[in-house]
Amino acid sequence: SKGEYRHYMLKEIFEQPKVIEAALEGRLSANSVLVESFGPDAQALFQRTRQVHIIACGTSYHAGLVARYWLERYAGVPVQVEVASEYRYRHPVVPEGTLFVSLSQSGETADTLAALRFAKTLDYIGSLAICNVPGSSLVRESDITLMTRAGPEIGVASTKAFTTQLVALMLLTLSVSKAKGQAEYPDIIAALRTLPEVCQRVLALDRQIEILSQAFAEKHHALFLGRGAHYPIALEGALKLKEISYIHAEAYPAGELKHGPLALVDSEMPVISVAPNDDLLEKLKSNLQEVRARGGQLFVFADESVGINAQEDIRVLTLPHVHEALAPLLYTLPLQLLSYHVAVLKGTDVDQPRNLAKSVTVE
Ligand code: F6R
């Protein structure tokens, strides 16, 4: 039941601290990930992994895009990420030592399942499914699995399933790195342990986000910007807004702005930007100046230490500091809440958006 919440989506957003904790439960040792969490065959498979292909649809695909930044940076493994409906009709080249990874909340998405079956006819070293439904087709048909433990997700717009996929993908990243005898990251492990509490602090900003959302209710378009691993978070923010508020939204890596989308920016265009305190911050700040110079309305979700101050044309929501590696996960939360509140203001059917189904079991 929805309990005290007005919609399942809101309940599921607020469940994230708890389900993130569940996703970590029993899977960490003092300083590293317990590779056995992926099953007894995982260690041998990860040792042989020289590349990773990640396949998924929709929100799950966005989680895969984040994982590319993580696996390449922290495990030194090249990664390709693709939507299942494209992958299954290509002729993919599979280099030696490639692990196939599918991501799916339901484990029944037709294209993702077909992609796995197709991959089995190719030269992969094995398949891993990251999934929220035990016993689903994807889980049954993959060599190894990791459950995301988000619990049932009723709202059609995926929220807690996405953030627990990110947790699972960070566990994968650290496990592959460790199995290959590369770095261990005790700092990221420590940050993972504090993540539920940090998420709780972000959710406490709900009222402020609700106030921000008023600026969107009358808009027809919105632009989301991010850089690095926050580009997929911008994509996810735009998808959530489209799905439940029916506002047309697009996401760009901030560096692409001047290569086209800047032409859309005027005083009617809200531009939402995620600005964690990472090494791309200075570049992002100059991208934001480009928006201001065209009269765009800026909404910045920023790390408390960033020093972007609210001004007449910039509204800033400050987020607690978190380890850079986990910032994409944390910055997802305010974007979920923003879409939610915009949809409520617009009076749409938040849990059952028009034309969409929770599980897409047809092609
Ligand atoms: C968006 C959303 C969809 C799903 C997609 C894949 O909020 O939920 O984009 O992510 O249909 O579904 P799963 O993860 O079940 O394969």
PDB file of N, CA and C in Angstrom, residues 8-10 12-13 59 153-162 236 239-241 243-244 336 339 350-353 356-358:
ATOM      1  N   TYR A   8       2.504   5.926  -5.268  1.00  0.00           N
ATOM      2  CA  TYR A   8       3.557   4.909  -5.128  1.00  0.00           C
ATOM      3  C   TYR A   8       4.926   5.493  -5.480  1.00  0.00           C
ATOM      4  N   MET A   9       4.953   6.343  -6.504  1.00  0.00           N
ATOM      5  CA  MET A   9       6.252   6.877  -6.916  1.00  0.00           C
ATOM      6  C   MET A   9       6.936   7.606  -5.757  1.00  0.00           C
ATOM      7  N   LEU A  10       6.150   8.409  -5.031  1.00  0.00           N
ATOM      8  CA  LEU A  10       6.747   9.156  -3.920  1.00  0.00           C
ATOM      9  C   LEU A  10       7.204   8.200  -2.820  1.00  0.00           C
ATOM     10  N   GLU A  12       8.162   5.185  -3.224  1.00  0.00           N
ATOM     11  CA  GLU A  12       9.352   4.460  -3.699  1.00  0.00           C
ATOM     12  C   GLU A  12      10.595   5.354  -3.699  1.00  0.00           C
ATOM     13  N   ILE A  13      10.400   6.638  -3.960  1.00  0.00           N
ATOM     14  CA  ILE A  13      11.530   7.578  -3.867  1.00  0.00           C
ATOM     15  C   ILE A  13      12.041   7.602  -2.417  1.00  0.00           C
ATOM     16  N   THR A  59      15.378   3.485 -18.477  1.00  0.00           N
ATOM     17  CA  THR A  59      16.092   3.886 -17.274  1.00  0.00           C
ATOM     18  C   THR A  59      17.258   2.941 -16.966  1.00  0.00           C
ATOM     19  N   GLU A 153       8.378  -2.551  -7.359  1.00  0.00           N
ATOM     20  CA  GLU A 153       8.231  -1.153  -7.781  1.00  0.00           C
ATOM     21  C   GLU A 153       6.916  -1.058  -8.558  1.00  0.00           C
ATOM     22  N   ILE A 154       5.991  -0.265  -8.028  1.00  0.00           N
ATOM     23  CA  ILE A 154       4.645  -0.172  -8.611  1.00  0.00           C
ATOM     24  C   ILE A 154       4.555   0.999  -9.587  1.00  0.00           C
ATOM     25  N   GLY A 155       5.094   2.143  -9.204  1.00  0.00           N
ATOM     26  CA  GLY A 155       5.083   3.306 -10.095  1.00  0.00           C
ATOM     27  C   GLY A 155       5.735   2.934 -11.419  1.00  0.00           C
ATOM     28  N   VAL A 156       5.109   3.354 -12.510  1.00  0.00           N
ATOM     29  CA  VAL A 156       5.670   3.002 -13.816  1.00  0.00           C
ATOM     30  C   VAL A 156       7.049   3.667 -14.002  1.00  0.00           C
ATOM     31  N   ALA A 157       7.177   4.887 -13.535  1.00  0.00           N
ATOM     32  CA  ALA A 157       8.467   5.565 -13.640  1.00  0.00           C
ATOM     33  C   ALA A 157       9.428   4.974 -12.611  1.00  0.00           C
ATOM     34  N   SER A 158      10.506   4.427 -13.102  1.00  0.00           N
ATOM     35  CA  SER A 158      11.444   3.708 -12.237  1.00  0.00           C
ATOM     36  C   SER A 158      12.258   4.685 -11.377  1.00  0.00           C
ATOM     37  N   THR A 159      12.333   4.413 -10.108  1.00  0.00           N
ATOM     38  CA  THR A 159      13.117   5.268  -9.195  1.00  0.00           C
ATOM     39  C   THR A 159      14.079   4.414  -8.371  1.00  0.00           C
ATOM     40  N   LYS A 160      13.535   3.698  -7.379  1.00  0.00           N
ATOM     41  CA  LYS A 160      14.424   2.910  -6.506  1.00  0.00           C
ATOM     42  C   LYS A 160      15.079   1.762  -7.249  1.00  0.00           C
ATOM     43  N   ALA A 161      14.439   1.281  -8.331  1.00  0.00           N
ATOM     44  CA  ALA A 161      15.085   0.212  -9.102  1.00  0.00           C
ATOM     45  C   ALA A 161      16.357   0.754  -9.760  1.00  0.00           C
ATOM     46  N   PHE A 162      16.309   2.012 -10.196  1.00  0.00           N
ATOM     47  CA  PHE A 162      17.470   2.632 -10.838  1.00  0.00           C
ATOM     48  C   PHE A 162      18.617   2.830  -9.848  1.00  0.00           C
ATOM     49  N   GLU A 236      18.537  10.724 -17.426  1.00  0.00           N
ATOM     50  CA  GLU A 236      17.524  10.104 -16.576  1.00  0.00           C
ATOM     51  C   GLU A 236      16.558  11.166 -16.032  1.00  0.00           C
ATOM     52  N   LEU A 239      14.211  12.020 -18.825  1.00  0.00           N
ATOM     53  CA  LEU A 239      13.248  10.930 -19.077  1.00  0.00           C
ATOM     54  C   LEU A 239      12.134  10.959 -18.030  1.00  0.00           C
ATOM     55  N   LYS A 240      12.514  11.135 -16.761  1.00  0.00           N
ATOM     56  CA  LYS A 240      11.488  11.175 -15.702  1.00  0.00           C
ATOM     57  C   LYS A 240      10.508  12.317 -15.955  1.00  0.00           C
ATOM     58  N   LEU A 241      11.039  13.496 -16.299  1.00  0.00           N
ATOM     59  CA  LEU A 241      10.153  14.649 -16.519  1.00  0.00           C
ATOM     60  C   LEU A 241       9.204  14.386 -17.688  1.00  0.00           C
ATOM     61  N   GLU A 243       8.197  11.456 -18.906  1.00  0.00           N
ATOM     62  CA  GLU A 243       7.265  10.363 -18.631  1.00  0.00           C
ATOM     63  C   GLU A 243       6.070  10.788 -17.797  1.00  0.00           C
ATOM     64  N   ILE A 244       6.323  11.547 -16.739  1.00  0.00           N
ATOM     65  CA  ILE A 244       5.205  11.772 -15.820  1.00  0.00           C
ATOM     66  C   ILE A 244       4.607  13.167 -15.901  1.00  0.00           C
ATOM     67  N   GLN A 336      14.402  13.129  -9.424  1.00  0.00           N
ATOM     68  CA  GLN A 336      13.165  12.337  -9.287  1.00  0.00           C
ATOM     69  C   GLN A 336      12.089  13.170  -8.600  1.00  0.00           C
ATOM     70  N   SER A 339      10.638  15.979 -10.896  1.00  0.00           N
ATOM     71  CA  SER A 339       9.634  15.474 -11.851  1.00  0.00           C
ATOM     72  C   SER A 339       8.335  15.153 -11.140  1.00  0.00           C
ATOM     73  N   VAL A 350       0.423  10.213 -12.019  1.00  0.00           N
ATOM     74  CA  VAL A 350       1.843  10.011 -11.742  1.00  0.00           C
ATOM     75  C   VAL A 350       2.252   8.532 -11.815  1.00  0.00           C
ATOM     76  N   ASP A 351       1.465   7.670 -11.209  1.00  0.00           N
ATOM     77  CA  ASP A 351       1.867   6.256 -11.144  1.00  0.00           C
ATOM     78  C   ASP A 351       1.585   5.485 -12.430  1.00  0.00           C
ATOM     79  N   GLN A 352       0.671   6.005 -13.237  1.00  0.00           N
ATOM     80  CA  GLN A 352       0.266   5.316 -14.478  1.00  0.00           C
ATOM     81  C   GLN A 352       0.284   6.284 -15.641  1.00  0.00           C
ATOM     82  N   PRO A 353       1.451   6.790 -16.032  1.00  0.00           N
ATOM     83  CA  PRO A 353       1.468   7.769 -17.113  1.00  0.00           C
ATOM     84  C   PRO A 353       0.870   7.206 -18.403  1.00  0.00           C
ATOM     85  N   LEU A 356       2.144   4.273 -21.291  1.00  0.00           N
ATOM     86  CA  LEU A 356       3.293   3.497 -20.837  1.00  0.00           C
ATOM     87  C   LEU A 356       2.855   2.280 -20.017  1.00  0.00           C
ATOM     88  N   ALA A 357       3.660   1.219 -20.085  1.00  0.00           N
ATOM     89  CA  ALA A 357       3.397   0.020 -19.273  1.00  0.00           C
ATOM     90  C   ALA A 357       4.604  -0.222 -18.380  1.00  0.00           C
ATOM     91  N   LYS A 358       4.364  -0.815 -17.248  1.00  0.00           N
ATOM     92  CA  LYS A 358       5.465  -1.064 -16.314  1.00  0.00           C
ATOM     93  C   LYS A 358       6.466  -2.048 -16.885  1.00  0.00           C
TER      94      LYS A 358
END
